[in-house]
XYZ file of C-alpha atoms in Angstrom:
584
model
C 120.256 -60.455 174.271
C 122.262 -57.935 176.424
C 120.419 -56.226 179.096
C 120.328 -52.209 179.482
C 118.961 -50.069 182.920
C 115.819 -47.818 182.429
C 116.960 -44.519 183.993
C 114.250 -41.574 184.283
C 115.962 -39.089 182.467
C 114.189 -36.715 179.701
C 115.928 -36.774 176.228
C 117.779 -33.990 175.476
C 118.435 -32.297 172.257
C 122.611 -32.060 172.272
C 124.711 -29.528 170.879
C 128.679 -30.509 170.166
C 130.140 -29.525 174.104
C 133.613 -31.382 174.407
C 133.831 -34.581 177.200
C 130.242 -33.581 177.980
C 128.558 -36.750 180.131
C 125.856 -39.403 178.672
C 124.038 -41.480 180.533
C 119.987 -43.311 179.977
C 117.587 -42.198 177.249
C 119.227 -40.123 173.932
C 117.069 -38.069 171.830
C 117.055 -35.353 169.418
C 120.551 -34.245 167.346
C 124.033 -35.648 168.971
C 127.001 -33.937 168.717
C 129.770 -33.307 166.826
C 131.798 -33.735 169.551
C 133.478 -35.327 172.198
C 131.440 -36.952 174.925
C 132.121 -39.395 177.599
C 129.335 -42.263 178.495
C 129.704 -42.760 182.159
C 125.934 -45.168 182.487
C 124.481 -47.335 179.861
C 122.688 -45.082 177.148
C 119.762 -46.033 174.819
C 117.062 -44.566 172.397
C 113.353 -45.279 173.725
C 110.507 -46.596 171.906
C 109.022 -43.871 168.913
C 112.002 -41.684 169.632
C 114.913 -40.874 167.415
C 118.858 -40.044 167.576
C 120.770 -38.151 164.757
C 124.087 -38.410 165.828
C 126.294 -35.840 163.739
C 129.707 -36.637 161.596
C 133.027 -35.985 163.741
C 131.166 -37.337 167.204
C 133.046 -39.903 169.579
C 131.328 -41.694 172.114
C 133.845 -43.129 175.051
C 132.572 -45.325 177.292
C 134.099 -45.770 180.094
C 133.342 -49.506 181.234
C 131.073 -52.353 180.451
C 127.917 -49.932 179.407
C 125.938 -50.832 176.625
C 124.118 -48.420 173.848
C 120.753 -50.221 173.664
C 118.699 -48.711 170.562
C 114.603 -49.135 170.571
C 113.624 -46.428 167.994
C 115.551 -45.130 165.866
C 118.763 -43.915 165.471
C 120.207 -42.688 162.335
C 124.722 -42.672 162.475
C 125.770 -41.058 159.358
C 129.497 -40.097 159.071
C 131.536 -39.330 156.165
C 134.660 -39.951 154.271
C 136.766 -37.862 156.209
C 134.687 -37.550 159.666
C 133.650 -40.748 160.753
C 131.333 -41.521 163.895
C 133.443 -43.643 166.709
C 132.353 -46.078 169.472
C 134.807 -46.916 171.985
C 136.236 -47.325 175.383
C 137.451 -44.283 176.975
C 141.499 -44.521 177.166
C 143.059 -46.686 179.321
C 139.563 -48.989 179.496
C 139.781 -52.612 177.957
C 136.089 -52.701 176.266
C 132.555 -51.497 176.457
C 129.445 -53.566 175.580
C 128.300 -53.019 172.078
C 125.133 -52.070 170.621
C 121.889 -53.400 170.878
C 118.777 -53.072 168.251
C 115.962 -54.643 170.242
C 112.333 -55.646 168.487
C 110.870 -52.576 168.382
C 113.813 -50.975 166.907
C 112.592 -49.360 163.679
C 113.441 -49.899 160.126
C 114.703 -46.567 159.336
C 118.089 -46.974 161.544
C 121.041 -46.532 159.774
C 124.800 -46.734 160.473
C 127.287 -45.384 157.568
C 130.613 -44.158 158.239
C 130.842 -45.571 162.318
C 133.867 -46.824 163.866
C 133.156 -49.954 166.582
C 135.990 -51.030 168.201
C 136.648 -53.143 171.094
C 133.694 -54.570 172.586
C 133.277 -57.177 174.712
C 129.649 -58.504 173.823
C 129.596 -58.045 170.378
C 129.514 -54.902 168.530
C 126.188 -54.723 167.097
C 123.161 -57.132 168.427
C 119.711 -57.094 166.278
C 117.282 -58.776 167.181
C 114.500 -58.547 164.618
C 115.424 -55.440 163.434
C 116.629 -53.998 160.337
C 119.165 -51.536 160.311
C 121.286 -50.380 157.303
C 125.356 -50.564 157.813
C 127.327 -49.051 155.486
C 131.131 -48.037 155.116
C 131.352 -49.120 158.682
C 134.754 -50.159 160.596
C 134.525 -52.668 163.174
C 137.763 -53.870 164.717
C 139.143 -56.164 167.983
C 135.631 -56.682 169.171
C 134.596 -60.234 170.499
C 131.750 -62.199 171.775
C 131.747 -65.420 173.826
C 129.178 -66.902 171.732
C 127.846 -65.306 168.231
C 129.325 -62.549 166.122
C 132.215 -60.638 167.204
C 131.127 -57.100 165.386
C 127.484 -58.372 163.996
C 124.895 -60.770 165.200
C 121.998 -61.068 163.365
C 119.425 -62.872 164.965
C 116.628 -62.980 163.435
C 116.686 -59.536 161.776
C 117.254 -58.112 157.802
C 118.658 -55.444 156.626
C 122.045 -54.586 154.582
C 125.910 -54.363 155.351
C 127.601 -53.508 152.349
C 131.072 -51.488 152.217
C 132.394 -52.657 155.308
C 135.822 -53.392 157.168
C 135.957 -56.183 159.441
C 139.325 -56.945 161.304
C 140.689 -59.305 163.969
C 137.075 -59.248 165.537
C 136.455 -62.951 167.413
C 134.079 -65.211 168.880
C 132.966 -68.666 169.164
C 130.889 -68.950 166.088
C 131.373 -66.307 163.419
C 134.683 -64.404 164.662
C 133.165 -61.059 163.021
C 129.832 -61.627 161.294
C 126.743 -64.257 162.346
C 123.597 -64.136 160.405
C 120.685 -66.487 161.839
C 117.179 -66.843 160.819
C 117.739 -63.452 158.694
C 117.555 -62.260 155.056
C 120.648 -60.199 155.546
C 122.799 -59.462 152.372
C 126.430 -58.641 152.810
C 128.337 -56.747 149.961
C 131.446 -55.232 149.090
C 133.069 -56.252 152.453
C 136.518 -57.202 153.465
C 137.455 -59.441 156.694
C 140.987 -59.707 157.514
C 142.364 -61.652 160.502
C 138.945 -63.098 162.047
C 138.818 -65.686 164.311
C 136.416 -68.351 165.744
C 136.425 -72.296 165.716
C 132.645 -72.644 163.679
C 133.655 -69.849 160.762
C 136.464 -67.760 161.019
C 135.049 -64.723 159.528
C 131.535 -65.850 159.177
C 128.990 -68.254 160.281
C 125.197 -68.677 158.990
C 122.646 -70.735 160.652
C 119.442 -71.410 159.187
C 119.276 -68.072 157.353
C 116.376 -67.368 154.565
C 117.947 -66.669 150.738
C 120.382 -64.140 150.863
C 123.527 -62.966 149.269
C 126.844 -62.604 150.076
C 128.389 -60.639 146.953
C 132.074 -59.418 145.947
C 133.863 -59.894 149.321
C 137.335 -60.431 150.169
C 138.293 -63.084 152.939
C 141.882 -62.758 154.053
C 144.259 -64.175 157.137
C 140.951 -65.657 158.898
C 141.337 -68.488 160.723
C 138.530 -71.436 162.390
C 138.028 -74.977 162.596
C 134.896 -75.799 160.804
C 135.110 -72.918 157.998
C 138.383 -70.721 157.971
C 136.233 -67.945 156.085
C 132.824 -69.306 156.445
C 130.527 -72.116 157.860
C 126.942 -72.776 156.501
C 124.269 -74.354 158.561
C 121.528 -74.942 157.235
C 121.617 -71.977 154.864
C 120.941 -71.505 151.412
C 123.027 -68.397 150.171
C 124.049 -67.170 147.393
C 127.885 -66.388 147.239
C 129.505 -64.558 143.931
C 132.549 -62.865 142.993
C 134.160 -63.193 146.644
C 138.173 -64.017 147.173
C 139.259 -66.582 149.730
C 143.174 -66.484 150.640
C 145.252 -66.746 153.148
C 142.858 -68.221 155.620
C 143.146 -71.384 157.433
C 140.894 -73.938 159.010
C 141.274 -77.834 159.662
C 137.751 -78.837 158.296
C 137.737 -76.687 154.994
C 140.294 -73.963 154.455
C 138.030 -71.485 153.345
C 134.273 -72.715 153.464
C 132.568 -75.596 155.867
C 129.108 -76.806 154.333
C 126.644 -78.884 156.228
C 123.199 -79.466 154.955
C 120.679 -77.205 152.430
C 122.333 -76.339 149.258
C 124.629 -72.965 149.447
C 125.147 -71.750 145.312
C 128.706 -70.007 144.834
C 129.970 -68.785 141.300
C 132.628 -66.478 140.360
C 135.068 -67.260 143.296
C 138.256 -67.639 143.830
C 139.570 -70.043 146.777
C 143.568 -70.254 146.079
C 146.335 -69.838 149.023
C 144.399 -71.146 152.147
C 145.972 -73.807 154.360
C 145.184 -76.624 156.522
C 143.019 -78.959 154.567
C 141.087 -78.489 151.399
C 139.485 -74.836 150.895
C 135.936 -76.541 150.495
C 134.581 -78.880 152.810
C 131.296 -80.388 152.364
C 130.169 -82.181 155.413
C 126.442 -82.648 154.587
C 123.755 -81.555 152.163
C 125.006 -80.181 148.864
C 127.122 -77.478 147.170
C 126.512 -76.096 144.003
C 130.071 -73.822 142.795
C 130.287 -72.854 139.104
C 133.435 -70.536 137.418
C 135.380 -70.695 139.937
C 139.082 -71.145 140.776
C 139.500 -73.486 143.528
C 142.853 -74.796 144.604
C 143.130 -78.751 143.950
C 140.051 -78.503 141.814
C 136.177 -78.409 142.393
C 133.669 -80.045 140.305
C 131.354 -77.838 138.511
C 130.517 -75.855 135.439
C 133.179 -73.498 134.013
C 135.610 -74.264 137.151
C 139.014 -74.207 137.070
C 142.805 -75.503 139.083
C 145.388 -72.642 138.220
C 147.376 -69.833 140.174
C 144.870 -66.687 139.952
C 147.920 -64.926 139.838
C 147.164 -62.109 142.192
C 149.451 -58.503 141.926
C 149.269 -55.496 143.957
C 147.889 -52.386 143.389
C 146.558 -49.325 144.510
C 144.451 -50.522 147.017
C 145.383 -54.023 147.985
C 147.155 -57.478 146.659
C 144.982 -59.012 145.596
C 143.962 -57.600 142.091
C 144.659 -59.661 139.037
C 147.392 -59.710 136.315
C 146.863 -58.169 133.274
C 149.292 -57.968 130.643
C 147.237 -54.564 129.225
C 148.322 -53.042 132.578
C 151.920 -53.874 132.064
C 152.037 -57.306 133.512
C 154.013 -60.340 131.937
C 151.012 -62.643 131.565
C 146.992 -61.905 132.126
C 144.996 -64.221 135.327
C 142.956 -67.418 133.938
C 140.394 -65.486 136.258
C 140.421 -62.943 133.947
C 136.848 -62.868 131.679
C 136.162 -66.674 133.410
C 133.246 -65.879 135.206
C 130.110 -66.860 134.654
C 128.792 -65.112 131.369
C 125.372 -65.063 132.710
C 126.119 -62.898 135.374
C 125.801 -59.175 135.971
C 128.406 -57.091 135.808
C 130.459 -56.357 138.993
C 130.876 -52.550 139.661
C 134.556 -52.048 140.076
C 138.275 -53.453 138.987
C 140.171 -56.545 139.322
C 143.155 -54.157 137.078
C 145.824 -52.199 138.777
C 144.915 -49.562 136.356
C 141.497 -49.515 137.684
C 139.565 -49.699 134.368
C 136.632 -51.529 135.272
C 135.507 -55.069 135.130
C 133.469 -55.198 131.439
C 132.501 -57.811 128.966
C 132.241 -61.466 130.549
C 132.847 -60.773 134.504
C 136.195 -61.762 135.940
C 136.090 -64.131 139.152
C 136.878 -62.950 142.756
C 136.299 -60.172 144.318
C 136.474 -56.325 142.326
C 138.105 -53.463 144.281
C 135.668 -50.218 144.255
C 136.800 -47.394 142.227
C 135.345 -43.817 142.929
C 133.727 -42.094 139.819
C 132.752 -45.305 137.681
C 130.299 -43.717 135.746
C 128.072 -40.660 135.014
C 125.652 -39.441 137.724
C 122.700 -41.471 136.290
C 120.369 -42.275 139.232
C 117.454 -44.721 139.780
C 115.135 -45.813 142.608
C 112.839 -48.836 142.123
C 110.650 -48.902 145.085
C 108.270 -51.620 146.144
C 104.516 -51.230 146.177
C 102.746 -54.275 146.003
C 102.486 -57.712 144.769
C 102.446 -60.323 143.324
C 98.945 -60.782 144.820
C 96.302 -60.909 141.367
C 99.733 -61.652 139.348
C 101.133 -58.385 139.216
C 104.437 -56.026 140.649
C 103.305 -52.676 141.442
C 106.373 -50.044 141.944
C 107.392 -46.594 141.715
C 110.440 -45.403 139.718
C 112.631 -42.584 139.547
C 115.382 -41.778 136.858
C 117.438 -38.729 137.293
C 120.197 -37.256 135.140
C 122.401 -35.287 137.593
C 125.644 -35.622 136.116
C 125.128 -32.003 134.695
C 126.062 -33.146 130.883
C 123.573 -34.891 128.113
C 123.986 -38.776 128.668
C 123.648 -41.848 126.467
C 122.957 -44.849 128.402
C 120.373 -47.804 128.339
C 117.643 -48.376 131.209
C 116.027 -51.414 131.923
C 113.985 -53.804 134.179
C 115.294 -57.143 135.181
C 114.716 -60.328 137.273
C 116.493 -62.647 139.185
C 115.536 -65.858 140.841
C 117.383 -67.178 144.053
C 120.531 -65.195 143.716
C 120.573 -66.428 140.091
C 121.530 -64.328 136.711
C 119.307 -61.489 135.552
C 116.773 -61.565 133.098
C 115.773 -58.239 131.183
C 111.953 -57.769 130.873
C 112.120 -54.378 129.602
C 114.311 -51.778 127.942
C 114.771 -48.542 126.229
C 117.846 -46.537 125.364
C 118.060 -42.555 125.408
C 120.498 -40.684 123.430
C 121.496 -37.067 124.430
C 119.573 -37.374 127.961
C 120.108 -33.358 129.030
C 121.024 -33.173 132.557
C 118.075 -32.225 135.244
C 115.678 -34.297 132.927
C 113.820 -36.914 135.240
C 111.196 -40.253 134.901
C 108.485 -40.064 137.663
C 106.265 -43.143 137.463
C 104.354 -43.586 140.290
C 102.337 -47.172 140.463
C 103.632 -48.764 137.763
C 102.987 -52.243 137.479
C 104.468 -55.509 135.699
C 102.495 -58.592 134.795
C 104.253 -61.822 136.441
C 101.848 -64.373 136.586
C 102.446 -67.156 139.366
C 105.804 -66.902 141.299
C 107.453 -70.093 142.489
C 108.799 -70.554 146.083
C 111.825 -68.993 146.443
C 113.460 -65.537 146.294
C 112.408 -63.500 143.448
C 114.140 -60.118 142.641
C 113.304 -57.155 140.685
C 115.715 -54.707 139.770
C 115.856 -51.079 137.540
C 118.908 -50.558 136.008
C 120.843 -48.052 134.331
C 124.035 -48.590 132.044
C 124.235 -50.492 128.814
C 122.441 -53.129 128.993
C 122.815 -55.689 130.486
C 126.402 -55.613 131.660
C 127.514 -52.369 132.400
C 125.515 -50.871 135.474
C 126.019 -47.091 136.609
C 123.363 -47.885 139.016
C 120.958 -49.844 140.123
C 118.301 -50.013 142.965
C 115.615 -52.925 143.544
C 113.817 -55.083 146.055
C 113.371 -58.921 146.798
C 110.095 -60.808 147.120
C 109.970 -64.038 148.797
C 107.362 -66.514 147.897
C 106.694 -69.056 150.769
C 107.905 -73.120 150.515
C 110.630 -75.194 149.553
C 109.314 -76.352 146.113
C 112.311 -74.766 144.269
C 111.896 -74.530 140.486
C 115.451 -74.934 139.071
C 116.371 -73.140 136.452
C 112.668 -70.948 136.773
C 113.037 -67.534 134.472
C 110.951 -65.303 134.497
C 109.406 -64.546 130.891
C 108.969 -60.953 129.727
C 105.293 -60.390 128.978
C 104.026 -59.004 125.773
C 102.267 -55.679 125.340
C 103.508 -54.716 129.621
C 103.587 -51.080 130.238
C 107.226 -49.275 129.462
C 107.601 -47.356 132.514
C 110.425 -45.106 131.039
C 108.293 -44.064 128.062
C 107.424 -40.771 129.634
C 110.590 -37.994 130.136
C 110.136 -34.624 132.041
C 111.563 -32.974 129.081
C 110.756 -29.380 131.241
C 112.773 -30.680 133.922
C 116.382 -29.317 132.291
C 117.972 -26.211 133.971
C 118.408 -23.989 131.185
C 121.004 -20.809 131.451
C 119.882 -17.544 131.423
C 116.580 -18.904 132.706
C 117.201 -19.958 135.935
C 119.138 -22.778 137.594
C 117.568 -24.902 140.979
C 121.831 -25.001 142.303
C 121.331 -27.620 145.106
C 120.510 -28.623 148.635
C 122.997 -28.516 151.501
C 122.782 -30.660 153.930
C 121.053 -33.643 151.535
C 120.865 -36.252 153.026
C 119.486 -33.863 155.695
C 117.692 -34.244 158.772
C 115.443 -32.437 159.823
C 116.195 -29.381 157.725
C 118.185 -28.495 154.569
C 119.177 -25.307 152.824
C 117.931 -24.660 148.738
C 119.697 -22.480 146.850
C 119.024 -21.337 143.508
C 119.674 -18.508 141.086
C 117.503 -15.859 139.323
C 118.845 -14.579 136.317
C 116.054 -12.383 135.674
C 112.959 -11.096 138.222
C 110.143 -12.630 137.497
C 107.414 -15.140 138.861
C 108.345 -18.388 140.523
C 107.055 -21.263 141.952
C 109.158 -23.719 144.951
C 107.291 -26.862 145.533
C 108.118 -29.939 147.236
C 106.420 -32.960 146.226
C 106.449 -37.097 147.327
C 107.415 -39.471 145.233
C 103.290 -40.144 144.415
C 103.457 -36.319 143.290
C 101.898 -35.209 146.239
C 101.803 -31.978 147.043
C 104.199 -31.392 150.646
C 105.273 -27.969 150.968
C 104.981 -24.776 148.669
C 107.975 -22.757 149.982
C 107.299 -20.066 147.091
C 104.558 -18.710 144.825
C 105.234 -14.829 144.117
C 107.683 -12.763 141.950
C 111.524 -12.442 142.961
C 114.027 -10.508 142.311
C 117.041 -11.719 140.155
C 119.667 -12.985 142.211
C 121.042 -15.822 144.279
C 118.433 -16.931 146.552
C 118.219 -19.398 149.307
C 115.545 -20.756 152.006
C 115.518 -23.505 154.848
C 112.933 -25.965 154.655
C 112.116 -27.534 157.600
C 111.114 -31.483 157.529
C 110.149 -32.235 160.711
C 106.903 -33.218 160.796
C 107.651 -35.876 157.772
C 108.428 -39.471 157.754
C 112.108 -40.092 156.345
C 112.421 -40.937 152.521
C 112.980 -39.469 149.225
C 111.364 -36.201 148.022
C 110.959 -34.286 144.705
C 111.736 -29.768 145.139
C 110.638 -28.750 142.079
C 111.006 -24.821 140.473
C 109.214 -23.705 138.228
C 109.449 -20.141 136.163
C 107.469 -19.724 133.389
C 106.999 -22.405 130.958
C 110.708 -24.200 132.560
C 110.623 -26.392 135.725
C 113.110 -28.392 137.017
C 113.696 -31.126 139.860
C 115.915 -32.125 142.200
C 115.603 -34.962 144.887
C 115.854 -34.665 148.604
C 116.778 -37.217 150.918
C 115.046 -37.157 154.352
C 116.838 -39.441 156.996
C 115.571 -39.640 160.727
């Protein structure tokens, strides 16, 4: 655990001044802007740090940015959020979430390059990292970019190049439920897992990933200790290791389907040591035993964004991949393309790993959030279903489970035909009957799509029931006579024209305030509410008569906790809804 000096300065509340100084505690908004870091800087206990888009930290030695609140790094596309030495200095120390870091930190859109500790150190904590880019950064021990200690979280969407250490060359997840999706790591190294190491991690995932050019002893992608996870739809090529090409196994029972190990050198791509190995529809080089597997050239082709889709003689190729509708037919569909024409992935799912594609599918939304449970056999959980794809949808929405890592099971469905935009599903407290869970990892998941292998989105949590008393094979049965909870639409929730029309919010995600605009065609009398997601009253902005118009008002979230909140209008007999997305 790196070590950061307390200085006695007050946080300060920064606007965007060019090369201004940092140095000891950060509070308050950071940025844009570019700012030099001249003293180890850190976020204290119950305080917080926004740090804007287009901001660059440079730090100009071996200073560290130690993080026990929360801070909340959200870039964008084009204006990402950078950590680095200043020019013309070899490294800086990383980042460092301590215990009492909270669970509402989130990185999306940072750039860490060129550390000398490790990029990013949690230790118990949880924070979110998404569309991140973490390059040349090393560690002498664990986890060049990312060590996980014993923390959670998510790191989904992220880049990972030529990043070393001595276990783990970019990524090491101990004791920790930490799932990893829609990654690539190119050019990795460390002798125990060139890209990746795990050592006596929890259930987790590690889901449509691309391994390329890494290089180790034990492991030239991956080594497992002692880990059980689950590992689908990820590509290993090009990597090289002299105890397993791709992936070094010693004891527990690591479950991979859907993969595609083909092009690695230096001994076989799989290398059990000790314990077991479960791989199913796969393609592994030299053969693998195992359901559905198979031995043949995946017959990769470049496209768009990479080599490494798959031939397809419906995009113009001469012949179509044998990894082409080979994966497991159980499984859920993988959002995005193995085609250089980028249609996506439908039907059975094709192995390896699926390049993302912007613009899928329609702007059908869904949050399944955790209550309770399973204490007294039941799930409580509140959902949200939002049409904001401004045209009538068709589309299926459903309920499903999954047991450790395994395929999902619907428990519940219903499909809508001609779903008008702005219509919404607001079930607080639902609940779902599932009797006695089994040890293990149990997930529940609301989906949208058509069922059950197309998913426009999807948003869920995991439950994990104490013990090693696996039940292979466990499914979870749909009960008779449960509660639908998408029985009940907010038919008044449409934004009809000539009415009115609730536009949007701007900034949203937003934090601490946001701008709503919306549009009076006619005067009349109007109500602007903002509600939780238990349909709690929060803040009436308006209640009075208006003037027709375009109208707009700050609301000012300061005083809440971050999360997701309902602004609802209302004129006359027509409401509508939006949702707002507080992050601190």
């Amino acid at each position: 655990m790196r070590k950061f000096a307390l200085l006695c300065i007050l946080g300060l509340l920064f606007s965007g001044v060019a090369s201004a100084q940092l140095s000891g505690p950060l509070s308050g908004i950071l940025g844009p802007g570019s700012y030099t870091v001249d003293d180890s800087i850190y976020v204290e206990a119950g305080a917080s740090l926004t740090i804007e888009p287009g901001t660059q930290l440079n730090f100009i030695g071996a200073l560290g940015f130690g993080i026990a609140g929360t801070l909340t790094a959200v870039g964008t596309e084009t204006d990402s959020i950078y950590f680095q030495p200043a020019i013309g200095v070899p490294f800086w120390k990383g980042m460092d979430f301590t215990p009492s870091s909270t669970a509402n930190c989130q990185l999306s859109y940072c750039v860490i390059t060129q550390t000398s500790t490790g990029g990013i150190y949690i230790d118990t904590g949880a924070p979110v990292i998404t569309h991140c880019t973490f390059t040349f950064n090393s560690s002498q021990e664990m986890g060049g970019a990312i060590y996980s200690k014993t923390g959670s979280g998510l790191i989904s969407d992220c880049y990972f190049g030529y990043n070393s250490s001595e276990n783990g060359g970019a990524v090491v997840i101990r004791y920790a439920p930490v799932d990893v999706i829609n990654c690539v790591f190119e050019g990795n190294n460390a002798p125990y897992g060139g890209a990746m190491a795990y050592y006596f991690s929890t259930i987790c995932d590690l889901k449509n990933c691309l391994f390329l050019n890494n290089s180790g002893t034990q492991g030239g992608a991956i080594r497992f200790s002692s880990s059980p996870v689950n590992t689908t739809n990820c590509t290993y090529t090009g990597n090289a290791g002299s105890d397993g090409s791709a992936l070094f196994i010693i004891n527990q029972n690591p479950v991979a389907k859907n993969i595609i190990a083909w092009g690695n050198t230096g001994s076989d791509p799989i290398l059990l040591y000790a314990g077991g190995f479960t791989c199913s529809y796969s393609d592994v080089e030299g053969g693998y035993a195992g359901t559905g597997n198979i031995n043949a050239d995946p017959e990769f082709t470049a496209g768009t964004n990479g080599n490494y889709y798959l031939c397809h003689t419906a995009c113009g190729q001469p012949t179509t991949s044998p990894c082409v509708d080979t994966g497991d037919p159980a499984s859920a569909m993988i959002m995005g393309t193995t085609r250089t024409d980028e249609v996506p992935d439908a039907g059975v799912v094709d192995m390896g790993y699926h390049y993302q594609v912007a613009s899928l599918y329609p702007d059908v939304n869904i949050e399944l959030t955790y209550v309770s449970g399973p204490g007294g056999g039941f799930i409580v959980f509140d959902l949200f279903v939002e049409n904001a794809s401004g045209a009538a949808q068709d589309f299926d929405a459903w309920l499903a489970t999954n047991y450790n890592g395994g395929s999902l099971t619907t428990l519940i469905m219903r499909s809508f035909i001609d779903y008008q935009p702005g219509w919404t599903i607001n079930r607080p407290r639902m609940f779902y009957p599932v009797g006695t869970l089994p040890p293990g990892e149990h997930g529940f998941w609301g989906l949208v799509g058509s069922e059950p292998g197309v998913i426009w989105d999807s948003s869920g949590f995991t439950i994990v029931v104490p013990g090693l008393d696996y039940v292979e094979g466990f499914v979870q049965a749909p009960a008779v006579d449960a509660p639908n909870p998408f029985e009940v639409i907010d038919k008044g929730d449409v934004a009809q024209v000539g009415e009115y029309a609730l536009l949007k919010a701007y900034p949203n995600p937003f934090n601490p305030s946001t701008t709503i605009q919306f549009v009076m065609p006619k005067a009349g009398q109007l109500n602007l509410a903002v509600f939780d997601l238990q349909g709690r009253l929060v803040s009436e902005l308006v209640n009075g008569y208006r003037q027709a118009g375009n109208h707009s008002l700050s609301w000012d979230a300061s005083a809440l906790t971050s999360g997701v909140y309902l602004c609802r209008i209302q004129t006359g007999e027509v409401t509508s809804t939006t949702k707002l997305v507080l992050m601190k």
